[in-house]
Short mmCIF file of C-alpha atoms and ligand atoms in Angstrom, two decimals:
data_model
loop_
_atom_site.label_atom_id
_atom_site.label_comp_id
_atom_site.label_asym_id
_atom_site.label_seq_id
_atom_site.Cartn_x
_atom_site.Cartn_y
_atom_site.Cartn_z
CA MET O 27 -21.96 -224.78 55.03
CA LEU O 28 -25.15 -223.54 56.24
CA ALA O 29 -26.35 -224.26 59.70
CA MET O 30 -28.58 -223.16 62.71
CA GLU O 31 -27.22 -221.15 65.56
CA TYR O 32 -28.26 -220.54 68.89
CA ARG O 33 -28.09 -216.66 70.12
CA GLY O 34 -29.92 -216.92 73.58
CA PRO O 35 -33.50 -217.57 74.40
CA LYS O 36 -35.93 -217.06 71.50
CA ARG O 37 -33.07 -216.46 69.26
CA ILE O 38 -31.78 -218.29 66.64
CA ARG O 39 -30.63 -217.57 63.17
CA VAL O 40 -28.76 -219.45 60.16
CA VAL O 41 -25.22 -218.62 59.74
CA GLN O 42 -22.05 -220.18 57.58
CA LYS O 43 -20.19 -222.65 60.01
CA PRO O 44 -17.10 -224.53 59.03
CA MET O 45 -17.48 -228.00 57.57
CA PRO O 46 -17.69 -230.89 60.36
CA GLU O 47 -14.50 -232.91 60.23
CA ILE O 48 -13.63 -236.50 60.97
CA LEU O 49 -12.28 -236.17 64.68
CA HIS O 50 -12.19 -239.93 65.66
CA PRO O 51 -11.59 -243.33 63.60
CA GLU O 52 -15.43 -244.17 64.25
CA ASP O 53 -17.05 -240.87 62.93
CA ALA O 54 -18.94 -240.48 59.87
CA ILE O 55 -19.83 -237.23 57.99
CA VAL O 56 -23.28 -236.90 57.26
CA ARG O 57 -24.96 -234.44 54.68
CA VAL O 58 -28.09 -233.77 55.89
CA THR O 59 -31.45 -234.56 53.82
CA ARG O 60 -34.18 -233.68 56.20
CA SER O 61 -34.26 -232.91 59.90
CA CYS O 62 -37.01 -231.93 62.19
CA ILE O 63 -37.79 -229.53 65.08
CA CYS O 64 -38.69 -231.46 68.16
CA GLY O 65 -40.74 -229.92 71.42
CA SER O 66 -37.30 -231.09 73.23
CA ASP O 67 -35.77 -228.13 70.78
CA LEU O 68 -38.46 -226.01 72.14
CA HIS O 69 -36.94 -226.30 75.85
CA LEU O 70 -33.47 -225.00 74.48
CA TYR O 71 -35.03 -222.36 72.34
CA ASN O 72 -36.84 -220.98 75.27
CA GLY O 73 -33.82 -221.13 77.53
CA ASN O 74 -34.83 -223.81 80.05
CA VAL O 75 -31.86 -226.31 79.57
CA PRO O 76 -28.59 -225.56 81.79
CA ASP O 77 -25.29 -224.89 79.56
CA THR O 78 -27.19 -224.25 76.58
CA ARG O 79 -24.29 -222.25 74.73
CA VAL O 80 -24.62 -219.59 72.28
CA GLY O 81 -23.28 -220.60 68.81
CA GLN O 82 -24.74 -224.60 69.22
CA THR O 83 -26.39 -226.22 66.23
CA PHE O 84 -29.64 -227.94 67.40
CA GLY O 85 -31.41 -230.60 65.47
CA HIS O 86 -31.50 -234.22 66.94
CA GLU O 87 -33.77 -235.91 64.25
CA PHE O 88 -32.26 -235.94 60.98
CA THR O 89 -31.45 -238.25 57.73
CA GLY O 90 -28.57 -237.88 55.73
CA VAL O 91 -26.34 -239.41 53.09
CA VAL O 92 -22.66 -240.69 54.47
CA GLU O 93 -20.31 -238.19 52.60
CA GLU O 94 -17.19 -239.55 54.27
CA ILE O 95 -16.18 -242.49 57.15
CA GLY O 96 -13.58 -242.84 59.48
CA SER O 97 -10.93 -245.42 59.35
CA GLU O 98 -12.93 -247.54 61.97
CA VAL O 99 -16.30 -247.35 60.39
CA THR O 100 -17.39 -250.63 58.97
CA LYS O 101 -21.02 -250.61 59.15
CA LEU O 102 -21.80 -247.60 56.80
CA LYS O 103 -20.19 -246.99 53.65
CA VAL O 104 -20.09 -243.47 51.24
CA GLY O 105 -23.35 -242.96 49.52
CA ASP O 106 -25.41 -244.67 52.33
CA ASN O 107 -28.77 -242.94 52.79
CA VAL O 108 -29.02 -243.09 56.92
CA LEU O 109 -31.64 -242.31 59.44
CA VAL O 110 -29.51 -241.12 62.72
CA PRO O 111 -31.03 -241.92 66.16
CA PHE O 112 -31.22 -238.55 68.36
CA ASN O 113 -29.04 -240.54 70.82
CA ILE O 114 -25.31 -240.68 70.57
CA ALA O 115 -24.23 -244.11 71.83
CA CYS O 116 -20.96 -245.65 72.23
CA GLY O 117 -22.39 -249.47 71.95
CA LYS O 118 -19.85 -250.56 74.46
CA CYS O 119 -20.36 -249.04 77.88
CA ILE O 120 -22.36 -250.81 80.75
CA PHE O 121 -25.47 -248.81 79.99
CA CYS O 122 -25.52 -249.50 76.12
CA LYS O 123 -24.87 -253.34 76.82
CA GLN O 124 -28.10 -252.87 78.58
CA GLY O 125 -29.91 -251.61 75.84
CA LEU O 126 -30.00 -248.19 77.67
CA PHE O 127 -28.98 -246.03 74.46
CA GLY O 128 -30.10 -242.80 75.96
CA ASN O 129 -28.18 -243.32 78.88
CA CYS O 130 -24.53 -244.21 77.48
CA HIS O 131 -21.64 -243.38 79.92
CA GLU O 132 -19.18 -242.49 76.86
CA ALA O 133 -21.01 -240.48 75.01
CA ALA O 134 -21.31 -237.71 77.56
CA PRO O 135 -18.70 -238.77 80.41
CA GLN O 136 -19.36 -235.47 82.22
CA ALA O 137 -23.18 -235.97 82.38
CA THR O 138 -24.44 -238.06 85.68
CA ALA O 139 -27.90 -238.21 84.16
CA ALA O 140 -28.63 -238.32 80.13
CA GLY O 141 -26.36 -239.73 77.40
CA GLY O 142 -25.20 -238.07 74.66
CA PHE O 143 -27.61 -236.47 72.39
CA PHE O 144 -27.18 -234.35 68.98
CA GLY O 145 -27.90 -230.92 69.01
CA TYR O 146 -28.57 -230.29 72.63
CA SER O 147 -26.69 -228.40 75.55
CA HIS O 148 -23.53 -229.21 76.89
CA ILE O 149 -25.24 -231.49 79.48
CA THR O 150 -25.65 -234.11 76.98
CA GLY O 151 -22.08 -233.71 75.40
CA GLY O 152 -22.30 -230.49 73.35
CA TYR O 153 -22.50 -232.33 70.21
CA ASN O 154 -23.63 -229.91 67.07
CA GLY O 155 -26.93 -231.10 65.49
CA GLY O 156 -28.58 -231.93 62.17
CA GLN O 157 -30.12 -228.55 61.53
CA ALA O 158 -27.51 -227.94 59.03
CA GLU O 159 -26.16 -228.77 55.96
CA TYR O 160 -23.78 -231.33 57.49
CA VAL O 161 -23.37 -233.06 60.65
CA ARG O 162 -20.59 -235.18 62.53
CA VAL O 163 -21.70 -238.22 63.30
CA PRO O 164 -19.65 -240.02 66.47
CA TYR O 165 -19.75 -243.60 66.93
CA ALA O 166 -21.26 -244.12 63.67
CA ASN O 167 -20.78 -248.15 63.85
CA VAL O 168 -23.68 -247.94 66.64
CA SER O 169 -26.56 -246.39 65.98
CA PRO O 170 -27.05 -244.63 62.50
CA THR O 171 -29.39 -247.14 60.29
CA VAL O 172 -29.47 -247.26 56.69
CA ILE O 173 -32.96 -246.45 55.24
CA PRO O 174 -34.43 -249.46 53.77
CA PRO O 175 -35.27 -249.33 50.16
CA GLY O 176 -38.88 -247.96 49.16
CA MET O 177 -38.97 -246.20 52.57
CA ASP O 178 -39.97 -242.59 52.18
CA ILE O 179 -37.75 -240.11 53.99
CA GLU O 180 -40.21 -238.36 55.88
CA ASP O 181 -41.15 -241.41 57.73
CA ALA O 182 -37.63 -242.29 58.36
CA VAL O 183 -37.04 -239.07 59.86
CA LEU O 184 -39.69 -239.55 62.36
CA LEU O 185 -37.83 -243.20 63.20
CA THR O 186 -34.92 -241.14 64.93
CA ASP O 187 -37.09 -239.66 67.91
CA VAL O 188 -40.95 -239.07 67.45
CA VAL O 189 -42.22 -242.60 66.63
CA PRO O 190 -39.59 -244.51 69.16
CA THR O 191 -40.53 -242.07 71.89
CA GLY O 192 -44.28 -242.62 71.55
CA TYR O 193 -43.75 -246.07 71.45
CA GLN O 194 -41.65 -246.32 74.43
CA ALA O 195 -44.04 -244.26 76.18
CA ALA O 196 -46.76 -246.77 75.69
CA GLU O 197 -44.43 -249.65 76.37
CA MET O 198 -43.10 -248.28 79.74
CA GLY O 199 -47.03 -247.97 80.44
CA GLY O 200 -47.09 -251.84 80.65
CA ILE O 201 -50.44 -251.44 79.12
CA GLN O 202 -52.54 -254.49 79.81
CA THR O 203 -55.51 -255.66 77.45
CA GLY O 204 -58.49 -253.12 78.14
CA ASP O 205 -56.73 -250.76 79.94
CA THR O 206 -57.59 -247.08 79.95
CA VAL O 207 -54.62 -244.83 78.77
CA VAL O 208 -54.53 -241.09 79.39
CA VAL O 209 -51.67 -239.14 77.32
CA PHE O 210 -51.06 -235.56 78.60
CA GLY O 211 -49.78 -233.52 75.62
CA ALA O 212 -51.10 -233.79 71.84
CA GLY O 213 -47.98 -232.85 70.36
CA PRO O 214 -45.95 -234.87 68.12
CA VAL O 215 -44.95 -237.32 70.61
CA GLY O 216 -48.25 -237.33 72.61
CA ILE O 217 -50.13 -238.25 69.43
CA MET O 218 -47.69 -240.98 68.60
CA ALA O 219 -47.97 -242.40 72.37
CA ALA O 220 -51.74 -242.30 71.82
CA ARG O 221 -51.31 -244.08 68.72
CA CYS O 222 -49.20 -246.73 69.89
CA ALA O 223 -51.05 -247.46 73.27
CA TRP O 224 -53.40 -249.40 71.23
CA LEU O 225 -50.65 -251.31 69.96
CA PHE O 226 -50.12 -252.65 73.38
CA GLY O 227 -53.78 -253.48 73.98
CA ALA O 228 -55.54 -250.53 75.40
CA GLY O 229 -59.32 -250.70 75.29
CA ARG O 230 -59.83 -246.92 75.90
CA VAL O 231 -57.19 -243.98 74.85
CA ILE O 232 -57.95 -240.41 76.18
CA ILE O 233 -55.35 -237.24 75.05
CA ILE O 234 -55.54 -234.23 76.83
CA ASP O 235 -54.28 -230.99 75.56
CA LYS O 236 -55.16 -227.15 75.20
CA GLU O 237 -54.65 -226.59 71.54
CA ASP O 238 -58.06 -227.45 69.89
CA TYR O 239 -56.53 -228.19 66.41
CA ARG O 240 -54.13 -230.69 68.04
CA LEU O 241 -56.64 -232.42 69.92
CA GLU O 242 -58.78 -232.67 66.80
CA PHE O 243 -55.63 -233.69 64.69
CA ALA O 244 -55.30 -236.44 67.42
CA ARG O 245 -58.69 -237.59 67.27
CA ASN O 246 -58.42 -238.40 63.63
CA TYR O 247 -54.72 -239.65 63.60
CA SER O 248 -54.55 -241.71 66.91
CA LYS O 249 -58.26 -242.47 66.82
CA CYS O 250 -58.67 -241.62 70.41
CA GLU O 251 -60.88 -239.43 72.55
CA ALA O 252 -59.63 -235.94 73.05
CA TYR O 253 -60.41 -232.94 75.86
CA ASN O 254 -59.25 -229.45 76.08
CA PHE O 255 -57.88 -229.11 79.86
CA GLN O 256 -59.14 -225.47 79.74
CA GLU O 257 -62.89 -226.78 79.09
CA ILE O 258 -63.15 -229.76 81.31
CA GLY O 259 -62.64 -228.17 84.91
CA ASP O 260 -59.99 -230.02 87.11
CA PRO O 261 -58.53 -232.34 84.79
CA VAL O 262 -57.89 -235.24 87.64
CA VAL O 263 -61.80 -234.81 88.66
CA PHE O 264 -62.61 -235.17 85.14
CA ILE O 265 -60.55 -238.31 84.62
CA LYS O 266 -61.77 -239.85 87.62
CA LYS O 267 -65.33 -239.20 86.52
CA GLN O 268 -64.46 -240.90 82.95
CA THR O 269 -63.29 -243.95 85.19
CA ASP O 270 -65.99 -244.54 87.75
CA TRP O 271 -63.96 -242.70 90.26
CA ILE O 272 -61.07 -245.47 90.20
CA GLY O 273 -58.41 -243.66 87.70
CA ALA O 274 -56.78 -244.38 84.79
CA ASP O 275 -55.06 -247.43 84.45
CA VAL O 276 -51.89 -245.66 82.79
CA CYS O 277 -51.10 -242.37 82.42
CA ILE O 278 -48.37 -240.84 80.14
CA ASP O 279 -46.40 -237.88 80.40
CA ALA O 280 -45.73 -236.29 77.13
CA VAL O 281 -45.61 -232.63 77.82
CA GLY O 282 -42.40 -232.28 80.06
CA ALA O 283 -40.79 -228.94 81.31
CA GLU O 284 -43.12 -226.22 79.24
CA ALA O 285 -46.51 -227.42 80.78
CA ALA O 286 -49.16 -224.84 81.19
CA GLY O 287 -52.41 -225.00 83.60
CA ASN O 288 -51.31 -224.35 86.82
CA ALA O 289 -50.04 -221.00 87.82
CA LEU O 290 -47.70 -221.79 90.64
CA GLN O 291 -46.02 -224.49 88.64
CA THR O 292 -45.88 -222.12 85.54
CA ILE O 293 -44.13 -219.21 87.88
CA THR O 294 -41.91 -221.39 89.50
CA GLY O 295 -40.63 -223.72 86.99
CA ARG O 296 -40.60 -221.39 83.66
CA LYS O 297 -40.69 -218.11 84.57
CA THR O 298 -37.99 -218.04 87.34
CA LEU O 299 -36.74 -221.50 87.12
CA LEU O 300 -36.79 -222.12 90.81
CA GLN O 301 -37.62 -225.66 89.90
CA ALA O 302 -36.40 -227.56 86.67
CA GLY O 303 -39.66 -226.90 84.35
CA SER O 304 -43.16 -226.78 85.02
CA ALA O 305 -44.19 -230.22 86.70
CA THR O 306 -48.15 -229.59 85.92
CA ALA O 307 -48.41 -232.50 83.51
CA VAL O 308 -46.73 -235.16 85.70
CA HIS O 309 -48.66 -234.01 88.75
CA TRP O 310 -52.22 -234.43 86.83
CA ALA O 311 -50.62 -237.64 85.89
CA ILE O 312 -49.71 -239.00 89.33
CA ASN O 313 -53.00 -237.58 90.90
CA SER O 314 -55.41 -239.48 88.11
CA VAL O 315 -53.68 -242.69 87.79
CA ARG O 316 -55.46 -245.17 89.66
CA LYS O 317 -54.06 -246.85 92.74
CA GLY O 318 -51.06 -249.71 91.60
CA GLY O 319 -51.15 -247.69 88.06
CA VAL O 320 -48.40 -246.85 86.21
CA VAL O 321 -47.00 -243.19 85.09
CA SER O 322 -44.63 -243.33 81.88
CA ILE O 323 -42.85 -239.88 81.50
CA VAL O 324 -41.21 -238.96 78.23
CA GLY O 325 -41.72 -235.50 78.74
CA VAL O 326 -38.38 -233.89 79.37
CA TYR O 327 -37.28 -231.86 82.63
CA GLY O 328 -34.25 -230.60 83.57
CA PRO O 329 -31.95 -232.20 85.69
CA THR O 330 -32.78 -230.70 89.05
CA ASP O 331 -35.76 -230.69 91.34
CA ASN O 332 -39.22 -230.59 90.51
CA LEU O 333 -42.41 -229.95 92.75
CA VAL O 334 -44.09 -233.64 92.27
CA PRO O 335 -46.67 -235.32 94.62
CA ILE O 336 -44.62 -237.78 96.09
CA GLY O 337 -46.52 -238.65 98.63
CA ASN O 338 -49.36 -239.73 96.51
CA VAL O 339 -47.04 -241.84 94.72
CA LEU O 340 -46.09 -243.84 97.85
CA ASN O 341 -49.51 -244.16 99.14
CA LYS O 342 -51.13 -245.22 95.94
CA GLY O 343 -48.53 -247.82 94.97
CA ILE O 344 -47.83 -246.15 91.95
CA THR O 345 -44.93 -247.14 89.40
CA ILE O 346 -43.19 -244.43 87.54
CA ARG O 347 -41.29 -245.08 84.33
CA ALA O 348 -39.33 -242.86 82.78
CA ASN O 349 -36.45 -242.13 80.37
CA GLN O 350 -34.89 -240.66 77.21
CA THR O 351 -35.92 -243.12 74.46
CA ALA O 352 -33.43 -245.95 73.41
CA VAL O 353 -34.11 -245.31 69.56
CA LYS O 354 -32.00 -248.30 68.68
CA ARG O 355 -33.56 -250.60 70.76
CA HIS O 356 -36.89 -249.99 68.91
CA LEU O 357 -36.10 -249.68 65.55
CA PRO O 358 -36.34 -253.24 63.91
CA ARG O 359 -39.71 -253.42 65.31
CA LEU O 360 -41.05 -249.96 64.34
CA ILE O 361 -39.39 -250.15 60.59
CA GLU O 362 -41.50 -253.13 60.04
CA HIS O 363 -44.63 -251.38 61.44
CA VAL O 364 -43.84 -248.47 59.15
CA GLN O 365 -43.17 -250.62 55.99
CA ASN O 366 -46.61 -252.78 56.71
CA GLY O 367 -48.47 -249.66 57.14
CA VAL O 368 -49.51 -250.12 60.92
CA LEU O 369 -47.78 -246.89 61.62
CA ASN O 370 -47.80 -243.58 59.31
CA PRO O 371 -45.22 -241.18 60.76
CA LYS O 372 -45.23 -238.90 57.95
CA GLY O 373 -48.83 -238.26 58.70
CA LEU O 374 -47.61 -235.88 61.36
CA ILE O 375 -45.79 -233.56 59.16
CA THR O 376 -47.74 -230.37 58.45
CA HIS O 377 -44.77 -228.08 57.47
CA ARG O 378 -41.97 -228.22 55.23
CA LEU O 379 -39.50 -225.54 55.16
CA ALA O 380 -36.05 -224.73 53.62
CA LEU O 381 -33.12 -224.84 56.01
CA GLU O 382 -32.84 -221.00 55.57
CA ASP O 383 -36.06 -220.59 57.50
CA VAL O 384 -35.59 -222.48 60.39
CA ALA O 385 -36.29 -219.22 62.63
CA ASP O 386 -39.64 -219.37 61.12
CA GLY O 387 -39.97 -222.79 62.09
CA TYR O 388 -39.14 -222.72 65.89
CA ARG O 389 -41.62 -219.71 65.56
CA LEU O 390 -44.38 -221.31 64.27
CA PHE O 391 -44.10 -224.90 66.43
CA SER O 392 -43.40 -222.72 69.45
CA ALA O 393 -46.58 -220.45 69.20
CA LYS O 394 -48.65 -223.44 67.65
CA LEU O 395 -49.45 -221.25 64.82
CA ASP O 396 -50.88 -222.16 61.17
CA ASN O 397 -52.13 -225.44 63.02
CA CYS O 398 -48.44 -226.68 63.21
CA ILE O 399 -47.81 -230.06 64.39
CA LYS O 400 -44.51 -231.26 62.92
CA THR O 401 -41.82 -228.92 60.78
CA VAL O 402 -39.22 -230.72 58.62
CA LEU O 403 -36.26 -228.67 57.43
CA ILE O 404 -34.89 -229.23 54.06
CA PRO O 405 -31.25 -228.21 53.13
CA ALA O 406 -30.39 -226.81 49.83
CA THR O 407 -27.91 -229.20 49.42
CA ALA O 408 -30.25 -232.19 50.60
CA GLY O 409 -30.71 -233.09 46.95
CA MET O 410 -33.52 -235.03 47.55
N1 NAD V 611 -37.94 -238.94 76.24
C1 NAD V 611 -37.75 -238.60 75.08
O1 NAD V 611 -36.78 -239.29 74.62
C2 NAD V 611 -38.04 -237.51 74.22
C3 NAD V 611 -38.10 -237.58 73.15
C4 NAD V 611 -38.82 -236.37 71.91
C5 NAD V 611 -39.54 -235.44 72.76
N2 NAD V 611 -39.43 -235.35 74.13
C6 NAD V 611 -40.33 -234.78 75.15
O2 NAD V 611 -41.56 -234.85 74.94
C7 NAD V 611 -42.41 -234.20 75.23
C8 NAD V 611 -43.22 -233.33 73.95
O3 NAD V 611 -42.44 -233.03 72.73
P1 NAD V 611 -43.29 -232.78 71.69
O4 NAD V 611 -42.42 -233.03 70.39
O5 NAD V 611 -44.74 -233.43 71.60
O6 NAD V 611 -43.88 -231.36 72.19
P2 NAD V 611 -44.72 -230.25 71.93
O7 NAD V 611 -44.26 -229.11 72.56
O8 NAD V 611 -45.46 -230.21 70.39
O9 NAD V 611 -46.12 -230.75 72.57
C9 NAD V 611 -46.46 -230.69 73.96
C10 NAD V 611 -47.67 -230.45 73.94
O10 NAD V 611 -48.38 -230.21 75.42
C11 NAD V 611 -49.42 -229.40 75.65
N3 NAD V 611 -49.47 -229.10 77.06
C12 NAD V 611 -49.09 -228.09 77.57
N4 NAD V 611 -49.27 -228.23 79.05
C13 NAD V 611 -50.07 -229.19 79.23
C14 NAD V 611 -50.93 -230.00 80.46
N5 NAD V 611 -50.60 -229.63 81.40
N6 NAD V 611 -51.33 -231.09 80.05
C15 NAD V 611 -51.72 -231.64 78.53
N7 NAD V 611 -51.03 -230.97 77.72
C16 NAD V 611 -50.21 -229.85 77.87
C17 NAD V 611 -49.10 -228.10 74.69
O11 NAD V 611 -50.05 -227.57 74.24
C18 NAD V 611 -48.32 -229.11 73.47
O12 NAD V 611 -49.51 -229.30 72.49
C19 NAD V 611 -41.25 -232.47 75.36
O13 NAD V 611 -41.05 -232.55 76.79
C20 NAD V 611 -40.23 -233.26 74.75
O14 NAD V 611 -39.04 -232.52 75.14
C21 NAD V 611 -38.91 -236.68 75.04
ZN1 ZN V 612 -36.73 -234.92 69.40
ZN1 ZN V 613 -22.32 -246.39 75.50
#
């Protein structure tokens, strides 16, 4: 089968790989119909995630058709059209039982932090992902979800990560009616977080980025205010000014380890890897939230240390909430929101490419070319 393969930082190609096989009675084999490229893939692509191995196939946002099931798979049948959440979760461990599907203890037992993910580094289990024609899906009874009849496959594929992550970012913010919410990062995740902040009752939503085309997109799509941090002076002072010098009620970090905007953070976090990614956005979030406010982090950082102003967290009494999204937990509500037209996930998709062109997809998305927001890959074997 055809699959994307990682060859080292900024080097990926499409290769022929052996077909995946059922290795456990709870496995399924899925023929991919759509898969996306995510900001989380860029951390791998740029070589910022430890133990990303040459030969790995990325891709944790995909839909597909069930081709084969193991003897213990009861929730799916061959021919089902499924959306497959990015978390690989056993459904039985103490964390899965609490709904922490992003922190499953069984799917990546050697890891002490995150759980198992498709198409990521070996610190999250080393599972091959969906930027391929076929994927092995472990624990197939737990997270894969049959796509409701009538749902557009492009909406479904974004329910595997971006929509639930934007939603959880807003949810973790504990937004109260009328709150001012500031979202750092106008990538697909930040745009969706800004959109979802309204669902939780925000009174004012501001998004911050440096890409004008993304800010313009966010203004229209998320109906929020949007500012370029390269044009507003110190973003922390700017947000204070916007809020009578009080600070925002809730700040969301939807940027993560690749953040720009602070030379020291960039050198230590991205160029020399002395810290686990550049902590610029989380820094700004902590400093621009009000006393007693909430900082919600969905932007991804590596497993070791970062330079964050922890003294300000203490002295301002800030609550920090963060996690890898528990996709499965949000699906029932989010499927309803899509079906009722409250959310329009496929509106984020700007590029549709053949799987063979995956390297172009990474280049466009990573370099923010051609007004790229979200790219979907279509394998020749998709059949739809
Ligand atoms: N927690 C989760 O489960 C989860 C799920 C999906 C994605 N993520 C993470 O969310 C983050 C965003 O994902 P995405 O797909 O939207 O990525 P993206 O790379 O498309 O978007 C990031 C945006 O941040 C902007 N940016 C850079 N520095 C900034 C700064 N200092 N302040 C404000 N904006 C800044 C960039 O210009 C870019 O538009 C990534 O870190 C990704 O790994 C987390
Ligand atoms: Zn993703
Ligand atoms: Zn588990």
